[in-house]
mmCIF file of C-alpha atoms in Angstrom:
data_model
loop_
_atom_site.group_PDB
_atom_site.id
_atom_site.type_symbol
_atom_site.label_atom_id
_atom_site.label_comp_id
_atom_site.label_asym_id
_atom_site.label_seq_id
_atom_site.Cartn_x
_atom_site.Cartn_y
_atom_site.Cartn_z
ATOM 1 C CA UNK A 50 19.145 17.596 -74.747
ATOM 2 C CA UNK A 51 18.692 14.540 -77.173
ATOM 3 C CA UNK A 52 14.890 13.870 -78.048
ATOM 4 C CA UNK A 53 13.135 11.947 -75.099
ATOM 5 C CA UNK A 54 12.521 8.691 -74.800
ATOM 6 C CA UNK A 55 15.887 6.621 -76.073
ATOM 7 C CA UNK A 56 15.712 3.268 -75.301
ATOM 8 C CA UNK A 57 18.006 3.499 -72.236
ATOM 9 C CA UNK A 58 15.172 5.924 -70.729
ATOM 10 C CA UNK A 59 12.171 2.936 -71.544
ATOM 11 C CA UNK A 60 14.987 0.931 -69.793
ATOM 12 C CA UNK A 61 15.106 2.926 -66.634
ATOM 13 C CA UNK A 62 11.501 3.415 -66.846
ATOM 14 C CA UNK A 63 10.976 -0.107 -66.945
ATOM 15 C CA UNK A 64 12.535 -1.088 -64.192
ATOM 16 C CA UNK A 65 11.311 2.034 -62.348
ATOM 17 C CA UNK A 66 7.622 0.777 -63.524
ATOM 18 C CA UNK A 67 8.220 -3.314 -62.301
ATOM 19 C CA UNK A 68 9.645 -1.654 -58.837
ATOM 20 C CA UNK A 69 7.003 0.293 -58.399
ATOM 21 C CA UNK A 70 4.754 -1.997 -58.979
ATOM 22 C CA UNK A 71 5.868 -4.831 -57.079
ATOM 23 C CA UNK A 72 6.062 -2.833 -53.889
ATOM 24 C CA UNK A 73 2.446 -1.087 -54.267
ATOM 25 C CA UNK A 74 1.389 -4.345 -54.604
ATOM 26 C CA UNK A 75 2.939 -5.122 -51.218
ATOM 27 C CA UNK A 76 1.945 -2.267 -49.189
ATOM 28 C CA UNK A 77 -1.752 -2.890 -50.754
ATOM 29 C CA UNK A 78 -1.811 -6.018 -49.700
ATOM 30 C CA UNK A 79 -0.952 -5.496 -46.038
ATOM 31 C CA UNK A 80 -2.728 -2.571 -45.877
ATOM 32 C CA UNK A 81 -5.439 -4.829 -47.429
ATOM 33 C CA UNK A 82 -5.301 -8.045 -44.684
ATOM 34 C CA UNK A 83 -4.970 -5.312 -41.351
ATOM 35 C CA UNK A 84 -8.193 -3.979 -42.497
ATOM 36 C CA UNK A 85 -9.970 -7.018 -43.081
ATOM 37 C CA UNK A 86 -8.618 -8.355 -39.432
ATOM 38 C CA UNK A 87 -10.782 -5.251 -38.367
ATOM 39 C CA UNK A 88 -13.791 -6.489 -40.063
ATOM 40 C CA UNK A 89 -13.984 -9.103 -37.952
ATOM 41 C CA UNK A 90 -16.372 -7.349 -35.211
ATOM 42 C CA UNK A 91 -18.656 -6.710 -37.425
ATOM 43 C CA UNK A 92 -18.966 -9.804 -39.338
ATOM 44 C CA UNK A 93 -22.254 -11.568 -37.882
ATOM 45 C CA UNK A 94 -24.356 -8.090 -37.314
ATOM 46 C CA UNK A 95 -27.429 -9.132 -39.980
ATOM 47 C CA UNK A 96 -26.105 -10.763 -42.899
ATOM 48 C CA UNK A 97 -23.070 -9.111 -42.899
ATOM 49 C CA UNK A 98 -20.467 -12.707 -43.601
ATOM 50 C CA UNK A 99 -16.985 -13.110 -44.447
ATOM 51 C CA UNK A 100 -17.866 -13.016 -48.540
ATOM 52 C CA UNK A 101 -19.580 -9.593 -48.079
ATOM 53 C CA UNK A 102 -16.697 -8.549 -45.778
ATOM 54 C CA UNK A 103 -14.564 -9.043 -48.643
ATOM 55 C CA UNK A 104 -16.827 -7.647 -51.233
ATOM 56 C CA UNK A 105 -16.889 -4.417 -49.071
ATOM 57 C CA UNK A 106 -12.804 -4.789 -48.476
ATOM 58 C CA UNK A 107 -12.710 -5.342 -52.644
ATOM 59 C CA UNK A 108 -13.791 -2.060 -53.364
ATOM 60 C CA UNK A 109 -12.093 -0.226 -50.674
ATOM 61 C CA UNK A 110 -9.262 -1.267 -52.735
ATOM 62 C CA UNK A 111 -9.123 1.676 -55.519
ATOM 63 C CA UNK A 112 -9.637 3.997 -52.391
ATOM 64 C CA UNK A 113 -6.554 2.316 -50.432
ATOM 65 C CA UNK A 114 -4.708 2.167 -54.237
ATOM 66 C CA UNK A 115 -4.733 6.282 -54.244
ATOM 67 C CA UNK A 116 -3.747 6.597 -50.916
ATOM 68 C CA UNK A 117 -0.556 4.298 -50.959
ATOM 69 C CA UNK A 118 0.341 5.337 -54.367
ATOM 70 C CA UNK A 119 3.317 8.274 -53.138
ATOM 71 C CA UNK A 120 4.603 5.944 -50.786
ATOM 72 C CA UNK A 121 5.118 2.943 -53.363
ATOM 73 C CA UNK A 122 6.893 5.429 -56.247
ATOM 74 C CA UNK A 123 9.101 6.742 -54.178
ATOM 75 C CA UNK A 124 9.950 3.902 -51.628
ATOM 76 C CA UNK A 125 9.868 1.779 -55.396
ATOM 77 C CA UNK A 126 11.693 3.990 -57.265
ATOM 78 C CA UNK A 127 14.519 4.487 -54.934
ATOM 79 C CA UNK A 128 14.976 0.661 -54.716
ATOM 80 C CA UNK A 129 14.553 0.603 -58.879
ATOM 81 C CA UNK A 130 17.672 2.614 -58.358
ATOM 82 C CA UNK A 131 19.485 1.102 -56.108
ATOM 83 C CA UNK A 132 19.475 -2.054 -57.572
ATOM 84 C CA UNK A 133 20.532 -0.635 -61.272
ATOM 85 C CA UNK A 134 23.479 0.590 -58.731
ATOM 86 C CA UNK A 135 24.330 -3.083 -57.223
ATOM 87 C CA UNK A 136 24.269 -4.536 -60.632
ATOM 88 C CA UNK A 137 27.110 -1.445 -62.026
ATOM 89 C CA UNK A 138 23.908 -0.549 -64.644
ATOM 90 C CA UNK A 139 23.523 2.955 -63.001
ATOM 91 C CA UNK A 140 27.429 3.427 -63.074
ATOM 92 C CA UNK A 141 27.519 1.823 -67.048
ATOM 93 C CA UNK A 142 24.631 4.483 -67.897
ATOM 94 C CA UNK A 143 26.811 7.520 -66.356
ATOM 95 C CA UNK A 144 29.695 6.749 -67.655
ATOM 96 C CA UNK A 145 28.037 6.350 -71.376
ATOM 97 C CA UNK A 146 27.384 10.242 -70.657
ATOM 98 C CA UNK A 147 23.906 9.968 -69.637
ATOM 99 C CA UNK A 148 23.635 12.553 -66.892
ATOM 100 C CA UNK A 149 22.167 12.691 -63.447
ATOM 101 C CA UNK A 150 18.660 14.940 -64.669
ATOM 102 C CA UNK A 151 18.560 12.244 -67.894
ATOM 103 C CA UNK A 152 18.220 9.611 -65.437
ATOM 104 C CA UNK A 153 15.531 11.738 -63.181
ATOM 105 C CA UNK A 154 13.367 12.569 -66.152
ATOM 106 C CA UNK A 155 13.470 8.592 -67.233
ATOM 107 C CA UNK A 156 12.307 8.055 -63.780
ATOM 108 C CA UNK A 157 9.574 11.246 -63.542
ATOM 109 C CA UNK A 158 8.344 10.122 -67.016
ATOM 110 C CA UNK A 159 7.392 6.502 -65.696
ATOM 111 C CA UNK A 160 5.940 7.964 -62.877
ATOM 112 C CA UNK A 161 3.460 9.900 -64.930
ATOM 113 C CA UNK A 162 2.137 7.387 -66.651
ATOM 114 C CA UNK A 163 1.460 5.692 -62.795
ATOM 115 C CA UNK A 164 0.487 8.939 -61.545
ATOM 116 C CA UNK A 165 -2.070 10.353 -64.087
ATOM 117 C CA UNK A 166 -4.219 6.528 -63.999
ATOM 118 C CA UNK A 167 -4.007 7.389 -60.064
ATOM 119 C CA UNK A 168 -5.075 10.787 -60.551
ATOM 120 C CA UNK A 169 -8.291 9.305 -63.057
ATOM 121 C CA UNK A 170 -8.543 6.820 -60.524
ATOM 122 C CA UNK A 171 -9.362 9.334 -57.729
ATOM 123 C CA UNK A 172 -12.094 11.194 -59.427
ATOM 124 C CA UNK A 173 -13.978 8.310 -61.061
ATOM 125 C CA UNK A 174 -13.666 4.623 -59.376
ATOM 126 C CA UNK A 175 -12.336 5.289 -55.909
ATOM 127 C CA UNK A 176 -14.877 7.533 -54.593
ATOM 128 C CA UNK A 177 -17.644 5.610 -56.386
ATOM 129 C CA UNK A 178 -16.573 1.928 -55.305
ATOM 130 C CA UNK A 179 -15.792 3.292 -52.112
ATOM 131 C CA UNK A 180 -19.489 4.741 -51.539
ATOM 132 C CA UNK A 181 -20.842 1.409 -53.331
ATOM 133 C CA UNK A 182 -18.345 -0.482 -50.527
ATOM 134 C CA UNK A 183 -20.417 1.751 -47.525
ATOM 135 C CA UNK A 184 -23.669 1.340 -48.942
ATOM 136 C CA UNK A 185 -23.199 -2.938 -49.205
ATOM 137 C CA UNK A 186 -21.911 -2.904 -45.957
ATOM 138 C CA UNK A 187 -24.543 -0.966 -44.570
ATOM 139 C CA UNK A 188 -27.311 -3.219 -45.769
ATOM 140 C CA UNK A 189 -26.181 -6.409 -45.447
ATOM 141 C CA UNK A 190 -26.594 -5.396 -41.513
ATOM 142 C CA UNK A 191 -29.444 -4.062 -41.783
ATOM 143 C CA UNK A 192 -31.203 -7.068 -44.297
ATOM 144 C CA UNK A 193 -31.776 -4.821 -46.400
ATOM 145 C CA UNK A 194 -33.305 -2.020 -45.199
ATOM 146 C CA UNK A 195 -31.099 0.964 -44.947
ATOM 147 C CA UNK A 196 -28.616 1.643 -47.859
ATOM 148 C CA UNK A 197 -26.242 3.956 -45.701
ATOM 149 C CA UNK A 198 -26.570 4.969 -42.354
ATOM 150 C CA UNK A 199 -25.449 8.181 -40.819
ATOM 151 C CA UNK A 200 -25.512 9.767 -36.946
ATOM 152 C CA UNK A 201 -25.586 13.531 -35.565
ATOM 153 C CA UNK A 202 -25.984 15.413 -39.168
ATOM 154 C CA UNK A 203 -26.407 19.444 -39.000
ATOM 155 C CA UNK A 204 -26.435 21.719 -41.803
ATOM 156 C CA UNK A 205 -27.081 24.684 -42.862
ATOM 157 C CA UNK A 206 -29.555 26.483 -45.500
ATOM 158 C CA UNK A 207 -30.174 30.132 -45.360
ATOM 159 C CA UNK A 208 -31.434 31.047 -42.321
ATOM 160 C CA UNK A 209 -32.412 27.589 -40.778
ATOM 161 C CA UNK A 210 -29.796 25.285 -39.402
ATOM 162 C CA UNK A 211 -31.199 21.400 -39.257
ATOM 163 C CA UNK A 212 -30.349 19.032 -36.882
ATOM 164 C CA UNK A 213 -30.764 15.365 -37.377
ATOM 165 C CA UNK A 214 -30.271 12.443 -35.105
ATOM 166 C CA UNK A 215 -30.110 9.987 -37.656
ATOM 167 C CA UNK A 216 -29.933 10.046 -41.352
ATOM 168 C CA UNK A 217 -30.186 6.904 -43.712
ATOM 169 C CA UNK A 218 -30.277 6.291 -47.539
ATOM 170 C CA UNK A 219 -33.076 4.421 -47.959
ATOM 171 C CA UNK A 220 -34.109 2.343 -51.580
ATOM 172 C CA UNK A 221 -37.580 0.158 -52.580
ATOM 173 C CA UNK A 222 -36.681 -0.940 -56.520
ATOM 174 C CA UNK A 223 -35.321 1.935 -58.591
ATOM 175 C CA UNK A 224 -36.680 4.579 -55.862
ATOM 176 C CA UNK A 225 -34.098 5.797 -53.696
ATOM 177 C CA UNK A 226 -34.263 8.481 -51.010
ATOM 178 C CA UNK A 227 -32.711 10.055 -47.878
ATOM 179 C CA UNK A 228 -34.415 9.729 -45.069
ATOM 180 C CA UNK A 229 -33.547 11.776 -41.596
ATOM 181 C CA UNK A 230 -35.014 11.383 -38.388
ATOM 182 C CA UNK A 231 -35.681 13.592 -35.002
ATOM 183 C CA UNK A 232 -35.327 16.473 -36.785
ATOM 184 C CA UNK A 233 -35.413 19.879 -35.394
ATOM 185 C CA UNK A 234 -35.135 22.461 -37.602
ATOM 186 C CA UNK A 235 -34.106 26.264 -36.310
ATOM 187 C CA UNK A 236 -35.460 29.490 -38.304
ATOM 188 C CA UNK A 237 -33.780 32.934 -37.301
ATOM 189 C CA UNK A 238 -35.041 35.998 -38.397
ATOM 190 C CA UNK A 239 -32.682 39.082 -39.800
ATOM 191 C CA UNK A 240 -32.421 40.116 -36.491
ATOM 192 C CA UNK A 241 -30.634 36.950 -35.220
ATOM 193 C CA UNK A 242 -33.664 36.033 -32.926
ATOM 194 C CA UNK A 243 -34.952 32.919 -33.309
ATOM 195 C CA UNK A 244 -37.937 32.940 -35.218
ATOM 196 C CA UNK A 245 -39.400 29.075 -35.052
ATOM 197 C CA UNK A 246 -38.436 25.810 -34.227
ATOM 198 C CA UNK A 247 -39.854 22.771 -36.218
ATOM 199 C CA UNK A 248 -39.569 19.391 -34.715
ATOM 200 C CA UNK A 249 -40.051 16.334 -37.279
ATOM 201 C CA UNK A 250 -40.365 12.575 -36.537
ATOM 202 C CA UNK A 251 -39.029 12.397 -40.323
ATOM 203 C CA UNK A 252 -37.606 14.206 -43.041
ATOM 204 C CA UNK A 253 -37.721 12.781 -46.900
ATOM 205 C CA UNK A 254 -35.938 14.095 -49.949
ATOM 206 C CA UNK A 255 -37.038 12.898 -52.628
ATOM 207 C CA UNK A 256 -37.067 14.563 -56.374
ATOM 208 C CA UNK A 257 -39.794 16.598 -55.656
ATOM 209 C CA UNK A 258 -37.798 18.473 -52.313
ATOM 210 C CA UNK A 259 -38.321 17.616 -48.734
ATOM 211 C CA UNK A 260 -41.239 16.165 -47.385
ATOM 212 C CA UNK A 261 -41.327 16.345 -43.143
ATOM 213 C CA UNK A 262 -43.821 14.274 -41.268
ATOM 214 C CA UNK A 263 -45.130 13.982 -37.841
ATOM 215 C CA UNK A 264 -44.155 18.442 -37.927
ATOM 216 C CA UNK A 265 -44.718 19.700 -34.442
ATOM 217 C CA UNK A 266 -43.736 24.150 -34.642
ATOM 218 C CA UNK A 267 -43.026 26.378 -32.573
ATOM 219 C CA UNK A 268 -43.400 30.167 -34.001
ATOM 220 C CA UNK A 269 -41.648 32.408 -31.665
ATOM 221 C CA UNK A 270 -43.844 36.218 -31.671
ATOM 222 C CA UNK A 271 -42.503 39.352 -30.040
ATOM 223 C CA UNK A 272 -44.517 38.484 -26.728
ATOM 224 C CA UNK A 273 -45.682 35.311 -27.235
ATOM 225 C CA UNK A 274 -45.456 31.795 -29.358
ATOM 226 C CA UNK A 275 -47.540 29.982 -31.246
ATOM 227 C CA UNK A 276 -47.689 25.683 -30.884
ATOM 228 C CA UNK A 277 -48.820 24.422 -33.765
ATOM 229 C CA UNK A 278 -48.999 20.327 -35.374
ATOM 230 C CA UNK A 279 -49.689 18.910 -38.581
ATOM 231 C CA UNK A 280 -49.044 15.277 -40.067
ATOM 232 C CA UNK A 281 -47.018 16.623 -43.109
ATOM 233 C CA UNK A 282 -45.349 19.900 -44.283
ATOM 234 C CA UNK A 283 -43.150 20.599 -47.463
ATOM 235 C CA UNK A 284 -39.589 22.500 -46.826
ATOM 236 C CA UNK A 285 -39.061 24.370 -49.670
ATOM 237 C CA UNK A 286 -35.061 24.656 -49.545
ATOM 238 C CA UNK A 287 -31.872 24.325 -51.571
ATOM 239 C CA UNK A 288 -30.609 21.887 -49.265
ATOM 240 C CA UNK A 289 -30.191 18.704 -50.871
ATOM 241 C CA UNK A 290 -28.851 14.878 -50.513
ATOM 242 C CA UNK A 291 -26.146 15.169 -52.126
ATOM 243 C CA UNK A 292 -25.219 18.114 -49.946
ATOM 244 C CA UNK A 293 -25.901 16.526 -46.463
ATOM 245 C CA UNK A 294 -23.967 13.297 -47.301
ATOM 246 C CA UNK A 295 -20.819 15.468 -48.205
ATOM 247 C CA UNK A 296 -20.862 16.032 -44.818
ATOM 248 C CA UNK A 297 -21.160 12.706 -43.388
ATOM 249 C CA UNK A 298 -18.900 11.214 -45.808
ATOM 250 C CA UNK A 299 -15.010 11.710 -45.020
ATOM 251 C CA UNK A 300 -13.649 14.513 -47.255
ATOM 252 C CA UNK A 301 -10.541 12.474 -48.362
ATOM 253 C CA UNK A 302 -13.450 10.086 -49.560
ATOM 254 C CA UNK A 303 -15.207 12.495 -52.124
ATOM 255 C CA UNK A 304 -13.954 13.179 -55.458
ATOM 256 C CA UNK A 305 -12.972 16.887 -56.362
ATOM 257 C CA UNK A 306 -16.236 17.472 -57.713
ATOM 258 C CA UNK A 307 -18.343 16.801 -54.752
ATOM 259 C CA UNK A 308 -15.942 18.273 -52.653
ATOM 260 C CA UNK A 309 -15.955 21.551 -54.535
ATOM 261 C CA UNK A 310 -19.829 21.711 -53.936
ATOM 262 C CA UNK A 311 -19.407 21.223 -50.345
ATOM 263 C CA UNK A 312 -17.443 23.983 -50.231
ATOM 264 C CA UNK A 313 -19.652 26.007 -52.183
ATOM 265 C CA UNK A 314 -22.704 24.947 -50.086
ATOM 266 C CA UNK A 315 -20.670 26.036 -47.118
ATOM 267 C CA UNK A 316 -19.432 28.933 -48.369
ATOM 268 C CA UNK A 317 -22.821 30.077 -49.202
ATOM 269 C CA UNK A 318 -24.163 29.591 -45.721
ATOM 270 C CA UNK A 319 -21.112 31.136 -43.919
ATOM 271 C CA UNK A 320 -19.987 27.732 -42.452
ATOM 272 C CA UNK A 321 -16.475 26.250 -42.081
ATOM 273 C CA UNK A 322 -15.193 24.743 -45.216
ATOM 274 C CA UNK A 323 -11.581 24.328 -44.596
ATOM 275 C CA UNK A 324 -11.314 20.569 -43.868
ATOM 276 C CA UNK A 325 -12.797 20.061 -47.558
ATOM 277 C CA UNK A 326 -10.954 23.213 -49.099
ATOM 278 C CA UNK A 327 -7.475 21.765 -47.881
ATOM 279 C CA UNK A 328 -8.494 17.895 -49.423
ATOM 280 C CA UNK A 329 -9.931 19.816 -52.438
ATOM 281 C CA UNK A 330 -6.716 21.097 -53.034
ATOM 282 C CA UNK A 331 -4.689 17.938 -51.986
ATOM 283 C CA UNK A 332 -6.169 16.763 -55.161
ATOM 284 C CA UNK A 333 -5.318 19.179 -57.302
ATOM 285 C CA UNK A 334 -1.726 18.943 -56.031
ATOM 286 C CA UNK A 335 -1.088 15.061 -55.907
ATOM 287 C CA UNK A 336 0.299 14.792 -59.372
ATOM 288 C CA UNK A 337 2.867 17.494 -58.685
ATOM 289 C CA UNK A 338 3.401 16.140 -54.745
ATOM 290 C CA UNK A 339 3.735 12.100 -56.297
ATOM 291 C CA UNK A 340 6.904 13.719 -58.752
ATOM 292 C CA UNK A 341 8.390 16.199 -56.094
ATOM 293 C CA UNK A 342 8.690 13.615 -53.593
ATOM 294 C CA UNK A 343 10.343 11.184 -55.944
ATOM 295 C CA UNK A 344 12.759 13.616 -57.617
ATOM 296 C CA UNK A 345 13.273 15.397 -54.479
ATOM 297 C CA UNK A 346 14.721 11.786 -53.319
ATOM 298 C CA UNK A 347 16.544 10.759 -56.605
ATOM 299 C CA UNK A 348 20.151 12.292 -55.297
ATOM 300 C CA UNK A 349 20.302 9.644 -53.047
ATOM 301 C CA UNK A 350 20.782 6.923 -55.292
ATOM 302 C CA UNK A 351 23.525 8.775 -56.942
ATOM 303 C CA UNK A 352 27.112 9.447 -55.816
ATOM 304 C CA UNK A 353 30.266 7.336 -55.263
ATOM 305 C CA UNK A 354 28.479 4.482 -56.047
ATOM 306 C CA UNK A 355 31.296 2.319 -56.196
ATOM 307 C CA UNK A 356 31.973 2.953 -52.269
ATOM 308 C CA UNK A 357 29.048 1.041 -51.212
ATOM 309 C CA UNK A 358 26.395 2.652 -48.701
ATOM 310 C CA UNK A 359 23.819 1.873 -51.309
ATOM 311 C CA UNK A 360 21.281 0.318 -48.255
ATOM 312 C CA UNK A 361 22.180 3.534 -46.319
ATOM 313 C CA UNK A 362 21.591 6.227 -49.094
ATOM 314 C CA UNK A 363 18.452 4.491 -50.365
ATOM 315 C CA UNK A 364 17.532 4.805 -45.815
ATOM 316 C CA UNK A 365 18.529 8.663 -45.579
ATOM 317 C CA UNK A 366 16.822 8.760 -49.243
ATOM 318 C CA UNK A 367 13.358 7.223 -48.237
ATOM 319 C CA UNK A 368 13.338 9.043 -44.635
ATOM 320 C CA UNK A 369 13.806 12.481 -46.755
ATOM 321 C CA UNK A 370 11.264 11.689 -48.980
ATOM 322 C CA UNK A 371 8.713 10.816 -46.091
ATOM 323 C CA UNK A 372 9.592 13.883 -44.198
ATOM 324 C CA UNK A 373 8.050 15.398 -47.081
ATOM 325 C CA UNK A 374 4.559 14.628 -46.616
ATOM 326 C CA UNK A 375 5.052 15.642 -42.700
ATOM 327 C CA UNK A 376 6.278 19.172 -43.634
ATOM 328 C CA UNK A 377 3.172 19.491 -46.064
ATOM 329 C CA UNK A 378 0.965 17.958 -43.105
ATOM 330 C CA UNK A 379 2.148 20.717 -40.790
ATOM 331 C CA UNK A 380 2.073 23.379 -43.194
ATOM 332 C CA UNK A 381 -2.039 22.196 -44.060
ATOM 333 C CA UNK A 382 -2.489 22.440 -40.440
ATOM 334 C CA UNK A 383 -1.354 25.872 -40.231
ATOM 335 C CA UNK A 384 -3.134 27.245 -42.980
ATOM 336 C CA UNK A 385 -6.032 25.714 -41.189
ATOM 337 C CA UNK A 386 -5.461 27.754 -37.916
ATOM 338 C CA UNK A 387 -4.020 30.821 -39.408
ATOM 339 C CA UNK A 388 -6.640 31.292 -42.591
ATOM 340 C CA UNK A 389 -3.974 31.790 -45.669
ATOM 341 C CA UNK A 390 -4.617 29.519 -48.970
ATOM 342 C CA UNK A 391 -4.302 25.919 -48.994
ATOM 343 C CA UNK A 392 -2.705 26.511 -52.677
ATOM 344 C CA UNK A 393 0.216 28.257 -50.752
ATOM 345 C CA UNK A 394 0.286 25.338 -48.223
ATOM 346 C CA UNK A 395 0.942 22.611 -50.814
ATOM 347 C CA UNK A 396 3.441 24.216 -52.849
ATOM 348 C CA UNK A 397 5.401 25.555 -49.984
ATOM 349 C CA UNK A 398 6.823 22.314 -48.685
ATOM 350 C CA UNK A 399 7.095 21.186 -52.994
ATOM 351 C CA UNK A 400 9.233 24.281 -53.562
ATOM 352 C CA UNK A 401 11.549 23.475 -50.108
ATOM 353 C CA UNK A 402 12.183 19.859 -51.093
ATOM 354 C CA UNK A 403 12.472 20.626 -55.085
ATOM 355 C CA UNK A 404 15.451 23.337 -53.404
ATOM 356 C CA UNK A 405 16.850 20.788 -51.728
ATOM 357 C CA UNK A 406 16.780 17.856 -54.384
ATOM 358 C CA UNK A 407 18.304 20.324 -56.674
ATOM 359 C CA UNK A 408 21.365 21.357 -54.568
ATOM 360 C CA UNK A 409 22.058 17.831 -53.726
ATOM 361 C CA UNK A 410 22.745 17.382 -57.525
ATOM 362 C CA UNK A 411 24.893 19.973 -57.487
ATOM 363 C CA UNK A 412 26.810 18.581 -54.955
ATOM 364 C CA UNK A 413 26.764 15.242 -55.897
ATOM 365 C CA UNK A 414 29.196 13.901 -58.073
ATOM 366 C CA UNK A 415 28.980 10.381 -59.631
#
């Protein structure tokens, strides 16, 4: 194969690139204006306005950015095709001798350049601006004073299991803190009894570990219990802010990192982690799923080109694509129910639709 890229592959990749872009920028910016409609009913709570509504909708936007990403390249790039077909480009370029995988790679190699800033994009900015986007919200309706609220936390450390009606991020100048109140907290002993039950008016975590106030405990003997109050208590434990609010948080939300220590938090304590294993691993995979999905819909825009069907192609094209991420949906499910590895999950549905793609090349003649 000739070296890689000639200028008729920066050509292809151009257009590919302006495509692309034109129609991310479209889906963004509906996705963009239905959200901010649903802003509405909570604009007015505190100081919460339109101009922090769209503050808060502004840095959603590298969040809503990753997520539409697949859909632009391929919907984009299938169109970036299509119209190199209506203009005779695509059918000049073939009959030059530049072949059908020439023309995929052009494509795949703009696509990388899109897809790595994406991939960047979803470990640095997105989840940060999109935690920056909760907290502002948060406490402009509030005035102030809560930087991110949360409802019904549990968790696990060991052998106590906390329970917290409320939890909120709290801040007073550069100190900043988590803050949890009506908190019980459940002690077993090895024998699976329990052992104690601590009930707290509030729970702190602050650099130096937990600090519970207002401690009210219950210590459970072999024939009778003990009742027993005190203003303040330390908890010495492992269990952490940063650990709780992976929890709260959404797990498509978190970056790899932080969802790789949820699992291992989970892990440790024997508690489900397969909602965060399967995102952890949809991250790991979304550079390889962004290029399947496109080259996997690429035949489409080839064949008898000069028969017309171009709008239907690019249709059967987009709907095969799309069916893509449903098959890898179902298959995630499944390894949800049945227990096997998320890894196995995501490439499944790549290697079915990679099949595919590469038959209808076969078959296709142009």
């Amino acid at each position: 194969m000739k070296p890689f890229p000639k200028i008729h592959d920066i050509y292809v990749g151009r257009v590919v690139l302006s495509t692309v872009l034109l129609t991310w920028s479209v889906l963004l910016g509906l996705d963009f204006m239905l959200s901010f409609v649903g802003e509405f009913g909570d604009i007015g709570k505190g100081r919460y306005g339109i101009m922090q509504a769209l503050a808060y909708m502004a840095l959603t936007v590298p969040r809503r950015a990753y997520a539409l990403f697949p859909y632009a390249s391929v919907v984009g790039s299938l169109m970036a095709l299509g119209q190199l077909a209506s203009t005779s480009e695509l059918t000049v370029l073939r009959a030059v001798g530049l072949s059908r995988r020439r023309l995929s790679l052009a494509v795949a190699g703009a696509l990388t350049l899109l897809t790595l800033a994406m991939v960047i994009n979803g470990e640095t900015l997105a989840p940060e601006a999109q935690r920056r986007a909760e907290g502002l919200k948060t406490a402009a309706k509030s005035n102030n004073q809560v930087v991110a609220e949360y409802s019904g936390l549990w968790a696990r450390e060991g052998d106590v299991i906390l329970a917290a009606s409320q939890g909120q991020e709290r801040s007073q100048g550069a100190d900043r803190w988590l803050e949890l109140r009506n908190v019980n907290l459940y002690q077993f002993g090895a024998d699976g009894r329990l052992a104690s039950i601590a009930v707290a008016g509030i729970a702190e975590h602050r650099p130096g570990g937990w600090l519970l106030r207002d401690v009210t405990r219950t210590t459970f003997h072999e024939k009778s219990a003990e009742k027993k109050h005190v203003a303040e208590e330390r908890w010495q434990s492992k269990l952490d802010s940063s650990a709780l609010m992976s929890g709260t948080n959404r797990p498509r939300y978190l970056s790899a990192a932080a969802l790789h220590k949820a699992i291992e938090d989970r892990q440790r304590n024997q508690l489900d982690a397969a909602e965060f294993e399967a995102h952890y691993w949809g991250r790991w995979f979304y550079p390889l799923n962004v290029l399947a999905l496109c080259l996997a819909a690429v035949p489409f825009a080839f064949g008898s080109l000069r028969s017309g069907g171009m709008s239907k192609r690019l249709f059967i094209g987009i709907v095969f694509a799309l069916m893509f991420w449903l098959l890898q949906n179902q298959f995630v499910e499944l390894a949800k129910v049945f227990r096997f590895d998320f890894r196995l999950a995501y490439l499944m549905p790549t290697v079915v639709m990679l099949s595919v793609s590469a038959f209808l090349f076969r078959r296709r003649s142009g």
